[in-house]
PDB file of C-alpha atoms in Angstrom:
ATOM      1  CA  MET A   1      14.417-102.154 345.081  1.00 34.00           C
ATOM      2  CA  ASN A   2      13.105-105.519 344.204  1.00 38.00           C
ATOM      3  CA  ALA A   3      15.065-108.668 344.694  1.00 35.00           C
ATOM      4  CA  ARG A   4      13.818-110.269 341.762  1.00 37.00           C
ATOM      5  CA  GLU A   5      14.018-107.856 339.211  1.00 36.00           C
ATOM      6  CA  GLY A   6      16.318-108.838 336.156  1.00 32.00           C
ATOM      7  CA  GLY A   7      15.428-112.488 336.265  1.00 33.00           C
ATOM      8  CA  ASP A   8      16.860-115.338 338.197  1.00 40.00           C
ATOM      9  CA  GLN A   9      19.915-115.083 339.749  1.00 46.00           C
ATOM     10  CA  ARG A  10      19.694-118.429 341.626  1.00 84.00           C
ATOM     11  CA  PRO A  11      23.084-117.931 344.361  1.00 91.00           C
ATOM     12  CA  GLN A  12      20.949-114.347 344.671  1.00 91.00           C
ATOM     13  CA  SER A  13      18.446-116.531 345.373  1.00 92.00           C
ATOM     14  CA  LEU A  14      19.560-118.928 347.513  1.00 95.00           C
ATOM     15  CA  LEU A  15      21.665-116.112 350.014  1.00 95.00           C
ATOM     16  CA  LEU A  16      18.248-114.533 349.887  1.00 94.00           C
ATOM     17  CA  SER A  17      16.841-116.970 351.402  1.00 95.00           C
ATOM     18  CA  PHE A  18      20.056-118.152 353.481  1.00 96.00           C
ATOM     19  CA  LEU A  19      20.004-114.891 355.103  1.00 96.00           C
ATOM     20  CA  GLY A  20      15.937-114.154 355.843  1.00 95.00           C
ATOM     21  CA  ILE A  21      16.258-117.704 357.776  1.00 96.00           C
ATOM     22  CA  TYR A  22      20.132-116.910 359.737  1.00 96.00           C
ATOM     23  CA  VAL A  23      20.478-113.409 359.985  1.00 96.00           C
ATOM     24  CA  LEU A  24      17.744-111.475 359.352  1.00 95.00           C
ATOM     25  CA  ASP A  25      16.719-110.322 363.132  1.00 94.00           C
ATOM     26  CA  ARG A  26      19.351-111.674 364.651  1.00 94.00           C
ATOM     27  CA  HIS A  27      22.071-108.607 364.361  1.00 93.00           C
ATOM     28  CA  LEU A  28      24.973-110.316 362.822  1.00 95.00           C
ATOM     29  CA  ALA A  29      27.809-110.658 360.493  1.00 96.00           C
ATOM     30  CA  VAL A  30      28.585-114.229 358.438  1.00 97.00           C
ATOM     31  CA  TYR A  31      31.984-114.960 357.482  1.00 97.00           C
ATOM     32  CA  SER A  32      32.242-115.479 353.892  1.00 97.00           C
ATOM     33  CA  GLY A  33      33.929-119.120 354.463  1.00 96.00           C
ATOM     34  CA  SER A  34      31.223-120.147 355.828  1.00 96.00           C
ATOM     35  CA  VAL A  35      28.751-118.873 353.397  1.00 96.00           C
ATOM     36  CA  ILE A  36      30.878-120.431 350.962  1.00 96.00           C
ATOM     37  CA  GLU A  37      30.526-123.956 352.845  1.00 96.00           C
ATOM     38  CA  VAL A  38      26.710-124.031 353.255  1.00 96.00           C
ATOM     39  CA  PHE A  39      26.827-123.064 349.260  1.00 96.00           C
ATOM     40  CA  ALA A  40      28.611-126.055 348.352  1.00 95.00           C
ATOM     41  CA  LYS A  41      26.290-128.111 349.313  1.00 94.00           C
ATOM     42  CA  VAL A  42      23.830-126.863 347.220  1.00 94.00           C
ATOM     43  CA  GLY A  43      26.120-127.328 344.076  1.00 93.00           C
ATOM     44  CA  VAL A  44      26.966-123.133 344.186  1.00 94.00           C
ATOM     45  CA  SER A  45      30.982-122.859 343.769  1.00 95.00           C
ATOM     46  CA  GLU A  46      33.329-120.515 345.616  1.00 96.00           C
ATOM     47  CA  GLU A  47      33.504-118.356 343.481  1.00 96.00           C
ATOM     48  CA  ALA A  48      29.840-117.374 341.966  1.00 95.00           C
ATOM     49  CA  VAL A  49      29.775-117.351 345.658  1.00 96.00           C
ATOM     50  CA  ARG A  50      32.183-114.824 346.513  1.00 96.00           C
ATOM     51  CA  SER A  51      30.953-112.825 343.025  1.00 96.00           C
ATOM     52  CA  THR A  52      26.829-113.489 344.333  1.00 96.00           C
ATOM     53  CA  LEU A  53      28.814-111.259 347.887  1.00 97.00           C
ATOM     54  CA  ALA A  54      30.269-108.337 345.842  1.00 96.00           C
ATOM     55  CA  ARG A  55      27.773-108.315 343.717  1.00 95.00           C
ATOM     56  CA  MET A  56      24.838-107.650 346.456  1.00 95.00           C
ATOM     57  CA  VAL A  57      27.300-105.099 348.557  1.00 96.00           C
ATOM     58  CA  LYS A  58      27.949-102.898 345.610  1.00 96.00           C
ATOM     59  CA  ARG A  59      23.854-103.052 345.388  1.00 93.00           C
ATOM     60  CA  GLY A  60      23.595-101.988 348.897  1.00 94.00           C
ATOM     61  CA  LEU A  61      21.853-105.181 349.892  1.00 94.00           C
ATOM     62  CA  LEU A  62      24.942-106.118 352.279  1.00 97.00           C
ATOM     63  CA  ALA A  63      28.019-104.631 354.116  1.00 96.00           C
ATOM     64  CA  ARG A  64      31.216-105.946 354.695  1.00 96.00           C
ATOM     65  CA  HIS A  65      32.376-106.303 358.380  1.00 96.00           C
ATOM     66  CA  ARG A  66      36.556-107.089 359.230  1.00 94.00           C
ATOM     67  CA  ARG A  67      37.930-108.684 361.445  1.00 94.00           C
ATOM     68  CA  GLY A  68      41.380-109.374 361.090  1.00 93.00           C
ATOM     69  CA  ARG A  69      42.082-111.433 357.775  1.00 93.00           C
ATOM     70  CA  LYS A  70      38.435-112.795 357.434  1.00 95.00           C
ATOM     71  CA  MET A  71      35.721-110.364 355.566  1.00 96.00           C
ATOM     72  CA  TYR A  72      31.670-111.454 357.371  1.00 97.00           C
ATOM     73  CA  PHE A  73      28.367-109.789 355.615  1.00 97.00           C
ATOM     74  CA  GLY A  74      25.888-108.576 357.465  1.00 96.00           C
ATOM     75  CA  LEU A  75      22.302-106.475 355.905  1.00 97.00           C
ATOM     76  CA  THR A  76      21.738-103.227 355.247  1.00 96.00           C
ATOM     77  CA  ALA A  77      17.856-101.174 355.247  1.00 94.00           C
ATOM     78  CA  ARG A  78      17.860-102.115 352.176  1.00 90.00           C
ATOM     79  CA  SER A  79      18.053-105.937 352.517  1.00 93.00           C
ATOM     80  CA  ALA A  80      16.426-106.385 355.732  1.00 94.00           C
ATOM     81  CA  ALA A  81      13.151-104.451 354.190  1.00 90.00           C
ATOM     82  CA  VAL A  82      13.825-107.399 351.079  1.00 88.00           C
ATOM     83  CA  LEU A  83      14.002-109.719 353.607  1.00 93.00           C
ATOM     84  CA  THR A  84      10.979-109.300 355.572  1.00 93.00           C
ATOM     85  CA  GLU A  85       8.353-108.009 352.831  1.00 87.00           C
ATOM     86  CA  GLY A  86       9.750-112.497 351.936  1.00 87.00           C
ATOM     87  CA  ASP A  87       9.226-113.504 354.831  1.00 90.00           C
ATOM     88  CA  HIS A  88       5.828-111.655 355.348  1.00 88.00           C
ATOM     89  CA  ARG A  89       4.410-113.048 351.747  1.00 85.00           C
ATOM     90  CA  VAL A  90       5.806-116.477 353.134  1.00 88.00           C
ATOM     91  CA  TRP A  91       4.345-116.698 356.538  1.00 88.00           C
ATOM     92  CA  ARG A  92       1.496-114.352 356.418  1.00 85.00           C
ATOM     93  CA  THR A  93      -0.311-112.957 352.961  1.00 85.00           C
ATOM     94  CA  GLY A  94      -0.144-116.605 352.192  1.00 85.00           C
ATOM     95  CA  ALA A  95      -0.574-118.231 348.569  1.00 90.00           C
ATOM     96  CA  VAL A  96      -4.277-118.799 348.848  1.00 90.00           C
ATOM     97  CA  ASN A  97      -6.272-115.072 349.047  1.00 92.00           C
ATOM     98  CA  ARG A  98      -9.557-115.961 350.389  1.00 91.00           C
ATOM     99  CA  ASP A  99     -10.475-112.288 351.710  1.00 90.00           C
ATOM    100  CA  TRP A 100     -10.419-110.326 348.889  1.00 93.00           C
ATOM    101  CA  ASP A 101     -12.939-107.841 348.601  1.00 93.00           C
ATOM    102  CA  GLY A 102     -13.962-107.721 345.092  1.00 94.00           C
ATOM    103  CA  THR A 103     -11.663-104.528 344.570  1.00 96.00           C
ATOM    104  CA  TRP A 104      -8.820-104.212 341.898  1.00 97.00           C
ATOM    105  CA  THR A 105      -5.332-102.111 341.022  1.00 96.00           C
ATOM    106  CA  MET A 106      -5.564-100.636 337.729  1.00 96.00           C
ATOM    107  CA  VAL A 107      -2.129 -99.307 336.722  1.00 95.00           C
ATOM    108  CA  GLY A 108      -2.077 -97.343 333.506  1.00 93.00           C
ATOM    109  CA  PHE A 109       0.339 -96.291 332.003  1.00 92.00           C
ATOM    110  CA  SER A 110       2.109 -94.422 328.755  1.00 89.00           C
ATOM    111  CA  LEU A 111       6.543 -94.233 328.314  1.00 89.00           C
ATOM    112  CA  PRO A 112       8.203 -92.725 325.630  1.00 86.00           C
ATOM    113  CA  ASP A 113      10.063 -95.190 322.970  1.00 86.00           C
ATOM    114  CA  SER A 114      13.214 -93.766 323.606  1.00 88.00           C
ATOM    115  CA  TRP A 115      12.448 -95.338 328.058  1.00 89.00           C
ATOM    116  CA  ARG A 116      12.965 -98.825 326.986  1.00 89.00           C
ATOM    117  CA  ALA A 117      15.290-100.262 329.687  1.00 89.00           C
ATOM    118  CA  ARG A 118      12.653 -98.498 332.666  1.00 89.00           C
ATOM    119  CA  ARG A 119       9.469 -99.875 330.329  1.00 89.00           C
ATOM    120  CA  HIS A 120      11.155-103.135 331.185  1.00 90.00           C
ATOM    121  CA  THR A 121      11.722-102.251 334.859  1.00 90.00           C
ATOM    122  CA  LEU A 122       8.083-100.776 334.920  1.00 91.00           C
ATOM    123  CA  ARG A 123       6.489-104.382 333.813  1.00 90.00           C
ATOM    124  CA  ALA A 124       8.963-106.414 335.910  1.00 88.00           C
ATOM    125  CA  ARG A 125       7.856-104.572 339.247  1.00 87.00           C
ATOM    126  CA  LEU A 126       4.187-104.884 338.399  1.00 91.00           C
ATOM    127  CA  VAL A 127       4.770-109.012 337.673  1.00 89.00           C
ATOM    128  CA  TRP A 128       6.808-109.978 340.477  1.00 83.00           C
ATOM    129  CA  ASN A 129       4.004-107.383 342.797  1.00 87.00           C
ATOM    130  CA  GLY A 130       0.787-109.350 341.161  1.00 90.00           C
ATOM    131  CA  PHE A 131       0.039-107.204 338.035  1.00 95.00           C
ATOM    132  CA  GLY A 132      -1.764-109.006 334.637  1.00 95.00           C
ATOM    133  CA  PRO A 133      -1.584-106.727 331.548  1.00 95.00           C
ATOM    134  CA  LEU A 134      -4.949-106.444 330.682  1.00 95.00           C
ATOM    135  CA  GLN A 135      -4.742-104.017 327.359  1.00 92.00           C
ATOM    136  CA  ASN A 136      -1.759-102.242 326.150  1.00 90.00           C
ATOM    137  CA  GLY A 137      -0.888 -99.654 329.030  1.00 91.00           C
ATOM    138  CA  LEU A 138      -3.370-100.534 330.892  1.00 95.00           C
ATOM    139  CA  TRP A 139      -2.196-103.737 334.234  1.00 96.00           C
ATOM    140  CA  ILE A 140      -4.123-104.626 336.835  1.00 97.00           C
ATOM    141  CA  ALA A 141      -4.047-106.781 340.195  1.00 96.00           C
ATOM    142  CA  PRO A 142      -6.911-108.403 342.791  1.00 95.00           C
ATOM    143  CA  GLY A 143      -6.849-105.660 346.012  1.00 94.00           C
ATOM    144  CA  GLU A 144      -5.735-102.419 347.137  1.00 93.00           C
ATOM    145  CA  VAL A 145      -2.024-101.966 346.076  1.00 91.00           C
ATOM    146  CA  ASP A 146       0.493 -99.528 347.573  1.00 91.00           C
ATOM    147  CA  VAL A 147       1.575 -99.325 344.052  1.00 92.00           C
ATOM    148  CA  PRO A 148       3.761 -95.174 345.178  1.00 89.00           C
ATOM    149  CA  ALA A 149       5.283 -98.214 347.292  1.00 86.00           C
ATOM    150  CA  LEU A 150       6.363-100.271 344.365  1.00 85.00           C
ATOM    151  CA  LEU A 151       6.949 -97.424 341.864  1.00 87.00           C
ATOM    152  CA  ASP A 152       7.943 -94.327 343.023  1.00 84.00           C
ATOM    153  CA  ASP A 153      12.081 -94.813 343.178  1.00 83.00           C
ATOM    154  CA  LEU A 154      11.011 -95.321 339.426  1.00 85.00           C
ATOM    155  CA  ASP A 155      10.133 -91.117 339.155  1.00 85.00           C
ATOM    156  CA  LEU A 156       7.437 -92.320 336.796  1.00 87.00           C
ATOM    157  CA  THR A 157       4.497 -90.396 338.617  1.00 87.00           C
ATOM    158  CA  ASP A 158       3.475 -87.956 335.796  1.00 88.00           C
ATOM    159  CA  HIS A 159       3.253 -91.404 333.400  1.00 88.00           C
ATOM    160  CA  LEU A 160       1.431 -93.050 335.592  1.00 91.00           C
ATOM    161  CA  ARG A 161      -2.522 -93.157 336.447  1.00 92.00           C
ATOM    162  CA  VAL A 162      -3.635 -95.355 339.138  1.00 94.00           C
ATOM    163  CA  LEU A 163      -7.772 -96.360 339.909  1.00 94.00           C
ATOM    164  CA  THR A 164      -9.018 -98.866 342.213  1.00 95.00           C
ATOM    165  CA  ALA A 165     -12.384-100.119 340.898  1.00 93.00           C
ATOM    166  CA  ARG A 166     -14.921-102.649 340.583  1.00 94.00           C
ATOM    167  CA  PRO A 167     -15.994-104.051 337.034  1.00 93.00           C
ATOM    168  CA  ALA A 168     -19.191-103.209 335.359  1.00 93.00           C
ATOM    169  CA  LYS A 169     -21.733-104.970 333.148  1.00 93.00           C
ATOM    170  CA  PRO A 170     -20.255-106.511 330.426  1.00 94.00           C
ATOM    171  CA  THR A 171     -17.467-107.487 332.417  1.00 93.00           C
ATOM    172  CA  ASP A 172     -17.422-109.124 334.716  1.00 94.00           C
ATOM    173  CA  ASP A 173     -13.907-110.612 337.472  1.00 95.00           C
ATOM    174  CA  ALA A 174     -14.001-114.281 336.088  1.00 94.00           C
ATOM    175  CA  ASN A 175     -13.563-112.022 332.406  1.00 94.00           C
ATOM    176  CA  LEU A 176     -10.479-109.875 333.666  1.00 96.00           C
ATOM    177  CA  ILE A 177      -9.213-112.867 335.667  1.00 96.00           C
ATOM    178  CA  ALA A 178      -8.964-114.491 332.108  1.00 95.00           C
ATOM    179  CA  THR A 179      -7.692-111.686 330.048  1.00 96.00           C
ATOM    180  CA  ALA A 180      -4.576-109.819 332.116  1.00 96.00           C
ATOM    181  CA  PHE A 181      -3.833-113.636 333.677  1.00 96.00           C
ATOM    182  CA  ASP A 182      -2.739-117.696 332.624  1.00 95.00           C
ATOM    183  CA  VAL A 183      -4.112-119.183 335.570  1.00 95.00           C
ATOM    184  CA  ASP A 184      -2.916-122.602 333.910  1.00 95.00           C
ATOM    185  CA  ALA A 185       0.273-121.752 334.127  1.00 95.00           C
ATOM    186  CA  ILE A 186       0.508-120.328 337.238  1.00 96.00           C
ATOM    187  CA  ALA A 187      -1.606-123.908 338.432  1.00 96.00           C
ATOM    188  CA  ALA A 188       1.647-125.588 336.178  1.00 97.00           C
ATOM    189  CA  ALA A 189       3.769-123.318 338.497  1.00 96.00           C
ATOM    190  CA  TYR A 190       2.643-124.866 341.757  1.00 97.00           C
ATOM    191  CA  HIS A 191       1.776-128.808 340.341  1.00 97.00           C
ATOM    192  CA  ALA A 192       5.671-128.097 339.859  1.00 97.00           C
ATOM    193  CA  PHE A 193       6.982-127.698 343.404  1.00 97.00           C
ATOM    194  CA  LEU A 194       4.468-130.578 344.433  1.00 97.00           C
ATOM    195  CA  ALA A 195       6.234-132.307 342.314  1.00 96.00           C
ATOM    196  CA  ARG A 196       9.606-131.959 343.436  1.00 96.00           C
ATOM    197  CA  TRP A 197       8.778-131.610 347.031  1.00 98.00           C
ATOM    198  CA  ASP A 198       4.962-134.023 347.822  1.00 97.00           C
ATOM    199  CA  VAL A 199       6.988-137.048 347.294  1.00 97.00           C
ATOM    200  CA  ALA A 200       8.229-139.574 350.305  1.00 96.00           C
ATOM    201  CA  HIS A 201      11.927-138.000 350.447  1.00 95.00           C
ATOM    202  CA  PRO A 202      12.411-134.373 348.403  1.00 96.00           C
ATOM    203  CA  ARG A 203      15.694-133.493 346.414  1.00 95.00           C
ATOM    204  CA  PRO A 204      17.170-136.843 347.679  1.00 94.00           C
ATOM    205  CA  GLU A 205      20.660-135.249 345.936  1.00 93.00           C
ATOM    206  CA  ALA A 206      20.805-132.931 348.479  1.00 95.00           C
ATOM    207  CA  PRO A 207      23.450-133.908 351.158  1.00 95.00           C
ATOM    208  CA  ASP A 208      21.261-132.684 354.261  1.00 96.00           C
ATOM    209  CA  ASP A 209      18.667-130.890 355.302  1.00 97.00           C
ATOM    210  CA  LEU A 210      20.677-127.497 355.397  1.00 97.00           C
ATOM    211  CA  ALA A 211      20.740-127.928 351.919  1.00 96.00           C
ATOM    212  CA  ARG A 212      17.683-128.744 351.566  1.00 97.00           C
ATOM    213  CA  GLN A 213      15.704-125.841 353.925  1.00 97.00           C
ATOM    214  CA  LEU A 214      17.150-123.649 351.579  1.00 96.00           C
ATOM    215  CA  LEU A 215      16.321-125.142 348.002  1.00 96.00           C
ATOM    216  CA  LEU A 216      12.715-125.482 349.783  1.00 97.00           C
ATOM    217  CA  HIS A 217      12.480-122.028 351.049  1.00 96.00           C
ATOM    218  CA  THR A 218      13.945-120.333 347.452  1.00 95.00           C
ATOM    219  CA  ASP A 219      12.157-122.756 345.478  1.00 95.00           C
ATOM    220  CA  TRP A 220       8.998-121.376 347.694  1.00 95.00           C
ATOM    221  CA  LEU A 221       9.221-117.646 347.833  1.00 91.00           C
ATOM    222  CA  GLN A 222      10.083-117.390 343.518  1.00 89.00           C
ATOM    223  CA  LEU A 223       7.104-119.582 343.476  1.00 92.00           C
ATOM    224  CA  VAL A 224       4.748-116.809 345.659  1.00 90.00           C
ATOM    225  CA  ARG A 225       6.371-113.907 344.941  1.00 85.00           C
ATOM    226  CA  SER A 226       5.048-115.093 340.489  1.00 87.00           C
ATOM    227  CA  ASP A 227       1.796-115.761 342.089  1.00 92.00           C
ATOM    228  CA  PRO A 228      -0.647-112.455 341.774  1.00 93.00           C
ATOM    229  CA  ARG A 229      -2.618-114.335 344.267  1.00 93.00           C
ATOM    230  CA  LEU A 230      -5.959-114.387 342.477  1.00 95.00           C
ATOM    231  CA  PRO A 231      -9.308-114.585 344.938  1.00 94.00           C
ATOM    232  CA  ALA A 232     -10.143-117.942 345.552  1.00 93.00           C
ATOM    233  CA  ALA A 233     -13.350-117.775 345.026  1.00 92.00           C
ATOM    234  CA  HIS A 234     -12.775-117.901 341.256  1.00 94.00           C
ATOM    235  CA  LEU A 235     -10.504-120.151 341.020  1.00 93.00           C
ATOM    236  CA  PRO A 236     -11.112-124.233 341.096  1.00 91.00           C
ATOM    237  CA  ALA A 237     -11.651-126.127 344.365  1.00 90.00           C
ATOM    238  CA  ASP A 238      -9.224-127.848 343.841  1.00 93.00           C
ATOM    239  CA  TRP A 239      -6.349-124.673 343.280  1.00 95.00           C
ATOM    240  CA  PRO A 240      -2.739-126.141 343.562  1.00 97.00           C
ATOM    241  CA  ALA A 241      -1.923-123.295 345.624  1.00 96.00           C
ATOM    242  CA  ILE A 242      -3.358-125.113 348.824  1.00 95.00           C
ATOM    243  CA  ARG A 243      -1.642-128.554 349.000  1.00 96.00           C
ATOM    244  CA  ALA A 244       1.672-127.092 347.698  1.00 97.00           C
ATOM    245  CA  GLU A 245       1.443-123.576 350.501  1.00 96.00           C
ATOM    246  CA  HIS A 246       0.851-127.332 352.932  1.00 96.00           C
ATOM    247  CA  VAL A 247       3.751-129.110 351.818  1.00 98.00           C
ATOM    248  CA  PHE A 248       5.942-125.889 351.979  1.00 97.00           C
ATOM    249  CA  GLN A 249       4.886-125.409 355.765  1.00 96.00           C
ATOM    250  CA  THR A 250       5.401-128.648 356.807  1.00 97.00           C
ATOM    251  CA  LEU A 251       8.348-129.214 355.344  1.00 98.00           C
ATOM    252  CA  ALA A 252       9.954-126.314 356.565  1.00 97.00           C
ATOM    253  CA  ARG A 253       9.449-126.512 360.787  1.00 96.00           C
ATOM    254  CA  ALA A 254      10.666-130.365 359.750  1.00 96.00           C
ATOM    255  CA  TYR A 255      13.815-128.770 358.501  1.00 97.00           C
ATOM    256  CA  GLN A 256      14.425-125.500 361.012  1.00 96.00           C
ATOM    257  CA  ALA A 257      14.361-128.411 363.388  1.00 96.00           C
ATOM    258  CA  THR A 258      18.035-130.644 361.829  1.00 96.00           C
ATOM    259  CA  ALA A 259      18.822-127.761 359.432  1.00 97.00           C
ATOM    260  CA  THR A 260      19.056-125.093 362.643  1.00 96.00           C
ATOM    261  CA  PRO A 261      22.049-127.800 364.465  1.00 95.00           C
ATOM    262  CA  LEU A 262      24.044-128.145 361.585  1.00 95.00           C
ATOM    263  CA  ALA A 263      24.048-124.688 360.282  1.00 95.00           C
ATOM    264  CA  THR A 264      24.735-123.473 363.904  1.00 93.00           C
ATOM    265  CA  THR A 265      27.863-125.699 363.518  1.00 94.00           C
ATOM    266  CA  THR A 266      29.031-124.287 360.689  1.00 94.00           C
ATOM    267  CA  LEU A 267      28.303-120.464 360.730  1.00 95.00           C
ATOM    268  CA  ASP A 268      31.309-118.700 361.937  1.00 96.00           C
ATOM    269  CA  THR A 269      29.134-115.253 362.964  1.00 95.00           C
ATOM    270  CA  LEU A 270      30.743-111.285 364.022  1.00 95.00           C
ATOM    271  CA  PRO A 271      28.002-109.806 366.393  1.00 93.00           C
ATOM    272  CA  LEU A 272      26.871-106.411 365.191  1.00 91.00           C
ATOM    273  CA  HIS A 273      25.868-103.743 367.523  1.00 77.00           C
TER     274      HIS A 273
END
C-alpha cells in the first residue's frame, strides 16, 4: 500500500507525519481527542480528523483500542511499514542522489483498455516511486528498483516486463532524463519549499512549533516522495534540493526540541503490549 495514492489527502498526510513522529516504534495508541486538539493547530476540523481516522481504520492503517469511554488509535503492521519507509526516505536515502551506479530500471506494460482503474493505479505507483514515462507503456527510474515490492499486489505480473539497463548510442543519460522527467517542475517544487521555509520566521500563522513541525514534515515528505532522485551528476550544480534538504534538517531538529514538550503535555496515550 502506498500512502500517497489517490492524490493529496492533506489531513491524512498530516496524520501520517504526526504518527511517524510521535507513535512509530513507541508501542502506544493516541486518544482521538488528543489528535483533534493537535490538528486544530494546523486548521484541520474535528470532523475532518474523525473522518480521516475512520477511513484509515477501514484501510487497515490504524487499529482502534477502547478504554472506558475513550477511543485510542494505534498503528497496524501496514501503517508501520509505510511510516518506516517514509522515515528511511527522509533521513537515510535523502533528497540528493550522489551514489547513482549508472543503471536504469525499465518497466514496460500493456494492459487491456478495460483496465482503466488498474492502469491509473500502476502509473501512480510508478510516479511515486521515481519512475517517469520514456514513451507509451515504457517507464524508467534511476538505479535498481525492487519492482515486485512495489507492484506485486496489483496482480499484473503477466502484463509487465522489467529490465535493468544502461543507455547505448545515440541515447545517453541526459537524453533519458530530459525525455522522461520534468526537471524544471521538480526544481520549482524545491524552490517553493524554500520560499516557505528558508525564511527568518517560517509559517508565522502557525500557533506554535508543534504545528510548524507537522507542517514541515508533511511538506518535506510529500516533496521528496514525488522527487525521482535523478542522478546529481546530470543536474545543475546549484540543484535546489541540496539547499532544501539542509533547511529541512535544520528546522526539523530545532522544532523537535520545542515541539516535543508541547506534544507530551497534549497527548493522551495508551501503552500497547
